[in-house]
Amino acid sequence: MIELIDRLSDNEILTKEELIRLIDNRSAETAEYLFERARRARHKFYDNKVYIRGLIELTNYCKNDCFYCGIRKSNTAADRYRLDKEQILECCRTGYSLGFRTFVLQGGEDGYYNDTVLIDIISSIRALYPDCAITLSLGERSYDSYLAYFRAGADRYLLRHETANPEHYKRLHPPSLSLKNRKRCLYNLKEIGYQVGTGFMVGSPYQTGEHLAEDLLFIRELQPQMVGIGPYIPHKDTPFAHHKAGTLELTLFMVGLLRLILPNALIPATTALGTIDPKGRELGILAGANVVMPNLSPVSVRNKYSLYDNKICTGDEAAECRVCLEKRINSIGYRIVVDRGDFIEK
Ligand code: 5AD
Ligand code: FES
């Protein structure tokens, strides 16, 4: 195992079989060795800096019906909301004063936010905050829409591939969604010039070590600038309510592997990681992550953007989260920086 980790940290390309072997035979000792290597790789590019992204959850309406997700359209128990432009700009105002220089507009696939509405929102943020990055996380759209948002001022786009195995993809999604279209979107975004983020859930129902190896191979092929991964966590009003959550241990191991495969990537310690363990985000950073994405959404809608159960920070004002995060990150010898935090080329 140690030999495989050494080869990964020397930028060698491992085969699928070798990756499966690493994942399936991991132990506490190999994990510690991996994290140490991952931290070394991350320090080379990013030192002990942690970048913060202000997450604004625009809408929990969604036309999709992913089996794992709490805001799927068939969930009639979800209390739906949308933020209008003024509310979004207010979130940016608060965020800017707290030191955020990236705003992430995330939401379900909601037809209300058509190109006209979105271009207006993006160009307003761009005009008011020329020194900030605008990241979109709004699902699958056409090439022309992605291009229009880019021209309006968006810099980055997050779209997790969820799983790189087509059969596994079918078990997590209804027939209207395909891995092929997901990948088409990701390649379109890259071609347009966005900094692109992808990612997957760890421990999602029916996932195997082989699937995780395929996720790593796909990521190596795509070469995204950002990769977000977090444990799968059940939501009580979904078809997967009774599937068990992914583990902290496996998620951290995957963060470490990702860091070695993409040494200069932006990798968040996700809210889902912080939800399955009180120290999840700190441990994520110690396993190689270098980004955190606290919530800037108005507290009145926080608990409605519920993709999974027991999400943390839903009752806390943005300013409280900011202070809390600073303490957490300082406690492990890292520091938050006020900066756009762009991808650093090798
Ligand atoms: N558990 C963990 N992550 C989830 N996501 C959606 N539902 C869940 C869940 N139940 C993740 C997906 C999506 C991102 C916004 O949230 O990976 O891309
Ligand atoms: Fe939100 Fe700690 S980060 S309360």
GROMACS .gro file of C-alpha atoms and ligand atoms in nm:
model
  368
    1MET     CA    1   0.000   0.000   0.000
    2ILE     CA    2   0.277   0.241   0.099
    3GLU     CA    3   0.446   0.177  -0.233
    4LEU     CA    4   0.126   0.265  -0.421
    5ILE     CA    5   0.089   0.587  -0.221
    6ASP     CA    6   0.452   0.677  -0.292
    7ARG     CA    7   0.396   0.623  -0.661
    8LEU     CA    8   0.087   0.843  -0.655
    9SER     CA    9   0.275   1.123  -0.479
   10ASP     CA   10   0.545   1.098  -0.746
   11ASN     CA   11   0.272   1.179  -1.002
   12GLU     CA   12   0.274   0.829  -1.136
   13ILE     CA   13  -0.044   0.703  -1.296
   14LEU     CA   14  -0.194   0.404  -1.119
   15THR     CA   15  -0.413   0.153  -1.300
   16LYS     CA   16  -0.774   0.096  -1.206
   17GLU     CA   17  -0.678  -0.233  -1.038
   18GLU     CA   18  -0.413  -0.059  -0.829
   19LEU     CA   19  -0.659   0.210  -0.721
   20ILE     CA   20  -0.915  -0.053  -0.623
   21ARG     CA   21  -0.646  -0.234  -0.423
   22LEU     CA   22  -0.556   0.088  -0.240
   23ILE     CA   23  -0.918   0.168  -0.159
   24ASP     CA   24  -1.031  -0.181  -0.062
   25ASN     CA   25  -0.727  -0.265   0.153
   26ARG     CA   26  -0.687   0.066   0.332
   27SER     CA   27  -0.607   0.071   0.703
   28ALA     CA   28  -0.562   0.336   0.970
   29GLU     CA   29  -0.184   0.322   0.912
   30THR     CA   30  -0.201   0.364   0.533
   31ALA     CA   31  -0.453   0.644   0.580
   32GLU     CA   32  -0.214   0.834   0.811
   33TYR     CA   33   0.066   0.789   0.560
   34LEU     CA   34  -0.161   0.907   0.278
   35PHE     CA   35  -0.273   1.219   0.469
   36GLU     CA   36   0.084   1.312   0.546
   37ARG     CA   37   0.171   1.289   0.176
   38ALA     CA   38  -0.147   1.477   0.081
   39ARG     CA   39  -0.064   1.763   0.321
   40ARG     CA   40   0.285   1.785   0.178
   41ALA     CA   41   0.140   1.817  -0.175
   42ARG     CA   42  -0.114   2.078  -0.067
   43HIS     CA   43   0.145   2.286   0.123
   44LYS     CA   44   0.364   2.302  -0.184
   45PHE     CA   45   0.096   2.497  -0.375
   46TYR     CA   46  -0.123   2.649  -0.106
   47ASP     CA   47   0.085   2.655   0.212
   48ASN     CA   48  -0.146   2.655   0.514
   49LYS     CA   49  -0.408   2.874   0.344
   50VAL     CA   50  -0.776   2.786   0.345
   51TYR     CA   51  -1.002   2.960   0.095
   52ILE     CA   52  -1.359   3.047   0.185
   53ARG     CA   53  -1.653   3.051  -0.057
   54GLY     CA   54  -1.985   3.209   0.036
   55LEU     CA   55  -2.264   2.972  -0.062
   56ILE     CA   56  -2.595   3.130  -0.162
   57GLU     CA   57  -2.872   2.874  -0.205
   58LEU     CA   58  -3.097   3.039  -0.461
   59THR     CA   59  -3.382   2.792  -0.481
   60ASN     CA   60  -3.493   2.452  -0.360
   61TYR     CA   61  -3.732   2.400  -0.651
   62CYS     CA   62  -3.598   2.126  -0.875
   63LYS     CA   63  -3.734   1.957  -1.185
   64ASN     CA   64  -3.517   1.650  -1.125
   65ASP     CA   65  -3.590   1.348  -0.912
   66CYS     CA   66  -3.253   1.208  -0.800
   67PHE     CA   67  -3.326   0.924  -0.559
   68TYR     CA   68  -3.085   1.049  -0.291
   69CYS     CA   69  -3.175   1.418  -0.280
   70GLY     CA   70  -3.411   1.589  -0.035
   71ILE     CA   71  -3.519   1.860  -0.279
   72ARG     CA   72  -3.619   1.613  -0.554
   73LYS     CA   73  -3.942   1.712  -0.725
   74SER     CA   74  -4.142   1.420  -0.583
   75ASN     CA   75  -4.075   1.528  -0.227
   76THR     CA   76  -4.405   1.696  -0.150
   77ALA     CA   77  -4.293   1.755   0.210
   78ALA     CA   78  -4.027   2.006   0.095
   79ASP     CA   79  -4.121   2.366   0.171
   80ARG     CA   80  -4.015   2.541  -0.149
   81TYR     CA   81  -3.861   2.889  -0.177
   82ARG     CA   82  -3.678   3.112  -0.424
   83LEU     CA   83  -3.453   3.412  -0.361
   84ASP     CA   84  -3.504   3.718  -0.579
   85LYS     CA   85  -3.229   3.941  -0.707
   86GLU     CA   86  -3.249   4.183  -0.413
   87GLN     CA   87  -3.217   3.901  -0.161
   88ILE     CA   88  -2.921   3.756  -0.349
   89LEU     CA   89  -2.745   4.093  -0.363
   90GLU     CA   90  -2.808   4.134   0.008
   91CYS     CA   91  -2.632   3.800   0.071
   92CYS     CA   92  -2.337   3.922  -0.137
   93ARG     CA   93  -2.325   4.246   0.062
   94THR     CA   94  -2.310   4.059   0.392
   95GLY     CA   95  -2.059   3.815   0.249
   96TYR     CA   96  -1.830   4.082   0.113
   97SER     CA   97  -1.813   4.257   0.449
   98LEU     CA   98  -1.719   3.925   0.612
   99GLY     CA   99  -1.427   3.880   0.373
  100PHE     CA  100  -1.577   3.653   0.109
  101ARG     CA  101  -1.435   3.708  -0.239
  102THR     CA  102  -1.614   3.417  -0.405
  103PHE     CA  103  -1.991   3.384  -0.426
  104VAL     CA  104  -2.135   3.047  -0.515
  105LEU     CA  105  -2.488   3.058  -0.654
  106GLN     CA  106  -2.627   2.712  -0.603
  107GLY     CA  107  -2.974   2.575  -0.656
  108GLY     CA  108  -3.200   2.303  -0.783
  109GLU     CA  109  -3.280   2.296  -1.155
  110ASP     CA  110  -3.552   2.558  -1.139
  111GLY     CA  111  -3.702   2.693  -1.464
  112TYR     CA  112  -3.778   3.026  -1.295
  113TYR     CA  113  -3.407   3.111  -1.325
  114ASN     CA  114  -3.403   3.121  -1.705
  115ASP     CA  115  -3.122   3.284  -1.903
  116THR     CA  116  -3.272   3.633  -1.881
  117VAL     CA  117  -3.316   3.619  -1.504
  118LEU     CA  118  -2.974   3.466  -1.444
  119ILE     CA  119  -2.785   3.700  -1.674
  120ASP     CA  120  -2.938   3.994  -1.491
  121ILE     CA  121  -2.831   3.852  -1.152
  122ILE     CA  122  -2.479   3.757  -1.267
  123SER     CA  123  -2.409   4.087  -1.439
  124SER     CA  124  -2.534   4.283  -1.135
  125ILE     CA  125  -2.297   4.093  -0.903
  126ARG     CA  126  -2.016   4.134  -1.154
  127ALA     CA  127  -2.069   4.513  -1.168
  128LEU     CA  128  -2.094   4.554  -0.789
  129TYR     CA  129  -1.807   4.319  -0.699
  130PRO     CA  130  -1.542   4.334  -0.973
  131ASP     CA  131  -1.283   4.181  -0.738
  132CYS     CA  132  -1.490   3.869  -0.661
  133ALA     CA  133  -1.524   3.536  -0.834
  134ILE     CA  134  -1.873   3.422  -0.929
  135THR     CA  135  -1.928   3.048  -0.917
  136LEU     CA  136  -2.245   2.884  -1.048
  137SER     CA  137  -2.383   2.549  -0.937
  138LEU     CA  138  -2.715   2.528  -1.118
  139GLY     CA  139  -2.709   2.192  -1.287
  140GLU     CA  140  -2.732   2.083  -1.647
  141ARG     CA  141  -2.789   2.354  -1.908
  142SER     CA  142  -2.717   2.401  -2.278
  143TYR     CA  143  -2.381   2.508  -2.418
  144ASP     CA  144  -2.533   2.841  -2.521
  145SER     CA  145  -2.668   2.910  -2.172
  146TYR     CA  146  -2.334   2.827  -2.011
  147LEU     CA  147  -2.165   3.058  -2.261
  148ALA     CA  148  -2.411   3.341  -2.190
  149TYR     CA  149  -2.349   3.317  -1.813
  150PHE     CA  150  -1.974   3.318  -1.872
  151ARG     CA  151  -2.004   3.632  -2.084
  152ALA     CA  152  -2.220   3.791  -1.814
  153GLY     CA  153  -1.934   3.748  -1.568
  154ALA     CA  154  -1.941   3.399  -1.416
  155ASP     CA  155  -1.593   3.249  -1.367
  156ARG     CA  156  -1.646   2.903  -1.226
  157TYR     CA  157  -1.900   2.621  -1.241
  158LEU     CA  158  -1.960   2.329  -1.006
  159LEU     CA  159  -2.133   2.018  -1.136
  160ARG     CA  160  -2.060   1.692  -0.960
  161HIS     CA  161  -2.059   1.389  -1.188
  162GLU     CA  162  -2.197   1.195  -0.884
  163THR     CA  163  -2.058   0.859  -1.005
  164ALA     CA  164  -1.848   0.780  -1.311
  165ASN     CA  165  -1.996   0.434  -1.357
  166PRO     CA  166  -2.293   0.444  -1.599
  167GLU     CA  167  -2.474   0.148  -1.436
  168HIS     CA  168  -2.430   0.295  -1.090
  169TYR     CA  169  -2.548   0.632  -1.225
  170LYS     CA  170  -2.873   0.463  -1.335
  171ARG     CA  171  -2.932   0.325  -0.988
  172LEU     CA  172  -2.910   0.673  -0.834
  173HIS     CA  173  -3.111   0.867  -1.092
  174PRO     CA  174  -3.436   0.842  -1.289
  175PRO     CA  175  -3.413   0.750  -1.661
  176SER     CA  176  -3.437   1.115  -1.769
  177LEU     CA  177  -3.082   1.174  -1.640
  178SER     CA  178  -2.767   1.020  -1.785
  179LEU     CA  179  -2.397   1.018  -1.711
  180LYS     CA  180  -2.339   1.093  -2.077
  181ASN     CA  181  -2.523   1.424  -2.059
  182ARG     CA  182  -2.354   1.508  -1.730
  183LYS     CA  183  -2.014   1.460  -1.892
  184ARG     CA  184  -2.118   1.659  -2.197
  185CYS     CA  185  -2.200   1.952  -1.966
  186LEU     CA  186  -1.863   1.925  -1.791
  187TYR     CA  187  -1.668   1.923  -2.118
  188ASN     CA  188  -1.877   2.215  -2.250
  189LEU     CA  189  -1.797   2.417  -1.939
  190LYS     CA  190  -1.426   2.347  -1.977
  191GLU     CA  191  -1.431   2.441  -2.343
  192ILE     CA  192  -1.599   2.774  -2.267
  193GLY     CA  193  -1.323   2.859  -2.021
  194TYR     CA  194  -1.481   2.814  -1.680
  195GLN     CA  195  -1.277   2.686  -1.389
  196VAL     CA  196  -1.469   2.363  -1.347
  197GLY     CA  197  -1.553   2.163  -1.037
  198THR     CA  198  -1.685   1.811  -1.029
  199GLY     CA  199  -1.716   1.547  -0.758
  200PHE     CA  200  -1.909   1.258  -0.613
  201MET     CA  201  -2.069   1.122  -0.300
  202VAL     CA  202  -1.881   0.868  -0.093
  203GLY     CA  203  -2.080   0.570   0.031
  204SER     CA  204  -2.380   0.632  -0.193
  205PRO     CA  205  -2.615   0.333  -0.221
  206TYR     CA  206  -2.473   0.039  -0.422
  207GLN     CA  207  -2.128   0.203  -0.453
  208THR     CA  208  -1.824  -0.028  -0.467
  209GLY     CA  209  -1.449   0.026  -0.447
  210GLU     CA  210  -1.441  -0.020  -0.822
  211HIS     CA  211  -1.684   0.269  -0.869
  212LEU     CA  212  -1.466   0.493  -0.654
  213ALA     CA  213  -1.161   0.396  -0.861
  214GLU     CA  214  -1.358   0.490  -1.172
  215ASP     CA  215  -1.442   0.826  -1.014
  216LEU     CA  216  -1.072   0.893  -0.966
  217LEU     CA  217  -0.992   0.787  -1.322
  218PHE     CA  218  -1.262   1.014  -1.462
  219ILE     CA  219  -1.131   1.304  -1.255
  220ARG     CA  220  -0.780   1.243  -1.377
  221GLU     CA  221  -0.910   1.252  -1.734
  222LEU     CA  222  -1.124   1.566  -1.689
  223GLN     CA  223  -0.855   1.757  -1.495
  224PRO     CA  224  -1.102   1.982  -1.311
  225GLN     CA  225  -0.977   2.279  -1.108
  226MET     CA  226  -1.207   2.187  -0.816
  227VAL     CA  227  -1.336   1.860  -0.673
  228GLY     CA  228  -1.607   1.840  -0.408
  229ILE     CA  229  -1.672   1.514  -0.231
  230GLY     CA  230  -1.874   1.434   0.077
  231PRO     CA  231  -2.038   1.135   0.238
  232TYR     CA  232  -2.382   1.030   0.119
  233ILE     CA  233  -2.629   1.112   0.400
  234PRO     CA  234  -2.986   0.983   0.389
  235HIS     CA  235  -3.280   1.222   0.371
  236LYS     CA  236  -3.595   1.091   0.537
  237ASP     CA  237  -3.833   1.182   0.252
  238THR     CA  238  -3.646   1.011  -0.032
  239PRO     CA  239  -3.650   0.657  -0.173
  240PHE     CA  240  -3.303   0.609  -0.022
  241ALA     CA  241  -3.410   0.708   0.331
  242HIS     CA  242  -3.309   0.368   0.467
  243HIS     CA  243  -2.967   0.344   0.307
  244LYS     CA  244  -2.686   0.409   0.549
  245ALA     CA  245  -2.459   0.712   0.533
  246GLY     CA  246  -2.107   0.706   0.392
  247THR     CA  247  -1.830   0.701   0.653
  248LEU     CA  248  -1.597   0.973   0.768
  249GLU     CA  249  -1.307   0.732   0.732
  250LEU     CA  250  -1.364   0.646   0.364
  251THR     CA  251  -1.445   1.007   0.271
  252LEU     CA  252  -1.118   1.129   0.424
  253PHE     CA  253  -0.925   0.855   0.245
  254MET     CA  254  -1.077   0.967  -0.087
  255VAL     CA  255  -0.988   1.332  -0.012
  256GLY     CA  256  -0.627   1.224   0.041
  257LEU     CA  257  -0.618   1.028  -0.285
  258LEU     CA  258  -0.770   1.321  -0.475
  259ARG     CA  259  -0.504   1.555  -0.339
  260LEU     CA  260  -0.229   1.328  -0.472
  261ILE     CA  261  -0.398   1.286  -0.810
  262LEU     CA  262  -0.458   1.662  -0.849
  263PRO     CA  263  -0.195   1.822  -0.622
  264ASN     CA  264  -0.293   2.180  -0.710
  265ALA     CA  265  -0.672   2.137  -0.706
  266LEU     CA  266  -0.919   2.329  -0.490
  267ILE     CA  267  -1.081   2.067  -0.270
  268PRO     CA  268  -1.345   2.166  -0.013
  269ALA     CA  269  -1.393   2.013   0.328
  270THR     CA  270  -1.767   1.986   0.267
  271THR     CA  271  -2.066   2.062   0.486
  272ALA     CA  272  -2.169   1.695   0.452
  273LEU     CA  273  -1.834   1.597   0.605
  274GLY     CA  274  -1.900   1.841   0.890
  275THR     CA  275  -2.246   1.690   0.931
  276ILE     CA  276  -2.139   1.327   0.984
  277ASP     CA  277  -1.871   1.423   1.237
  278PRO     CA  278  -1.834   1.733   1.455
  279LYS     CA  279  -1.469   1.760   1.349
  280GLY     CA  280  -1.530   1.643   0.993
  281ARG     CA  281  -1.423   1.962   0.819
  282GLU     CA  282  -1.105   1.999   1.024
  283LEU     CA  283  -1.017   1.637   0.948
  284GLY     CA  284  -1.092   1.703   0.580
  285ILE     CA  285  -0.835   1.983   0.578
  286LEU     CA  286  -0.583   1.758   0.752
  287ALA     CA  287  -0.647   1.495   0.480
  288GLY     CA  288  -0.564   1.746   0.203
  289ALA     CA  289  -0.863   1.978   0.154
  290ASN     CA  290  -0.802   2.353   0.117
  291VAL     CA  291  -1.146   2.516   0.084
  292VAL     CA  292  -1.454   2.563   0.305
  293MET     CA  293  -1.790   2.682   0.180
  294PRO     CA  294  -2.002   2.829   0.457
  295ASN     CA  295  -2.357   2.937   0.399
  296LEU     CA  296  -2.457   3.295   0.318
  297SER     CA  297  -2.823   3.219   0.252
  298PRO     CA  298  -3.078   3.409   0.463
  299VAL     CA  299  -3.140   3.219   0.788
  300SER     CA  300  -3.513   3.218   0.706
  301VAL     CA  301  -3.457   2.971   0.418
  302ARG     CA  302  -3.154   2.781   0.551
  303ASN     CA  303  -3.333   2.472   0.678
  304LYS     CA  304  -3.534   2.445   0.356
  305TYR     CA  305  -3.231   2.376   0.140
  306SER     CA  306  -3.220   2.030   0.283
  307LEU     CA  307  -3.045   1.780   0.055
  308TYR     CA  308  -2.988   1.540   0.348
  309ASP     CA  309  -3.090   1.517   0.715
  310ASN     CA  310  -2.928   1.706   1.005
  311LYS     CA  311  -2.729   1.952   0.794
  312ILE     CA  312  -2.511   2.174   1.015
  313CYS     CA  313  -2.517   2.554   1.045
  314THR     CA  314  -2.882   2.597   0.942
  315GLY     CA  315  -2.958   2.818   1.240
  316ASP     CA  316  -2.644   3.030   1.236
  317GLU     CA  317  -2.604   3.377   1.088
  318ALA     CA  318  -2.329   3.410   0.827
  319ALA     CA  319  -2.121   3.616   1.070
  320GLU     CA  320  -2.141   3.343   1.336
  321CYS     CA  321  -2.027   3.077   1.090
  322ARG     CA  322  -1.742   3.297   0.980
  323VAL     CA  323  -1.612   3.335   1.337
  324CYS     CA  324  -1.670   2.968   1.416
  325LEU     CA  325  -1.484   2.856   1.105
  326GLU     CA  326  -1.192   3.086   1.170
  327LYS     CA  327  -1.151   2.929   1.516
  328ARG     CA  328  -1.181   2.577   1.384
  329ILE     CA  329  -0.925   2.634   1.111
  330ASN     CA  330  -0.680   2.815   1.335
  331SER     CA  331  -0.708   2.533   1.589
  332ILE     CA  332  -0.541   2.295   1.342
  333GLY     CA  333  -0.267   2.536   1.235
  334TYR     CA  334  -0.429   2.664   0.916
  335ARG     CA  335  -0.553   3.013   0.825
  336ILE     CA  336  -0.842   3.160   0.628
  337VAL     CA  337  -0.740   3.406   0.359
  338VAL     CA  338  -0.944   3.690   0.210
  339ASP     CA  339  -0.878   3.629  -0.155
  340ARG     CA  340  -1.056   3.502  -0.468
  341GLY     CA  341  -0.852   3.186  -0.422
  342ASP     CA  342  -0.808   3.099  -0.787
  343PHE     CA  343  -0.663   2.773  -0.909
  344ILE     CA  344  -0.284   2.777  -0.917
  345GLU     CA  345  -0.140   2.629  -1.237
  346LYS     CA  346   0.140   2.377  -1.195
  3475AD     N1  347  -2.619   1.322   0.080
  3475AD     C1  348  -2.501   1.381   0.049
  3475AD     N2  349  -2.484   1.464  -0.056
  3475AD     C2  350  -2.594   1.488  -0.132
  3475AD     N3  351  -2.608   1.563  -0.243
  3475AD     C3  352  -2.736   1.558  -0.282
  3475AD     N4  353  -2.807   1.479  -0.199
  3475AD     C4  354  -2.720   1.433  -0.105
  3475AD     C5  355  -2.730   1.346   0.006
  3475AD     N5  356  -2.845   1.287   0.038
  3475AD     C6  357  -2.494   1.629  -0.307
  3475AD     C7  358  -2.486   1.589  -0.455
  3475AD     C8  359  -2.504   1.721  -0.527
  3475AD     C9  360  -2.460   1.823  -0.422
  3475AD    C10  361  -2.512   1.960  -0.442
  3475AD     O1  362  -2.509   1.768  -0.302
  3475AD     O2  363  -2.357   1.534  -0.481
  3475AD     O3  364  -2.426   1.733  -0.644
  348FES    FE1  365  -2.141   2.744   1.088
  348FES    FE2  366  -1.958   2.667   1.283
  348FES     S1  367  -1.931   2.697   1.069
  348FES     S2  368  -2.165   2.747   1.304
   0.00000   0.00000   0.00000
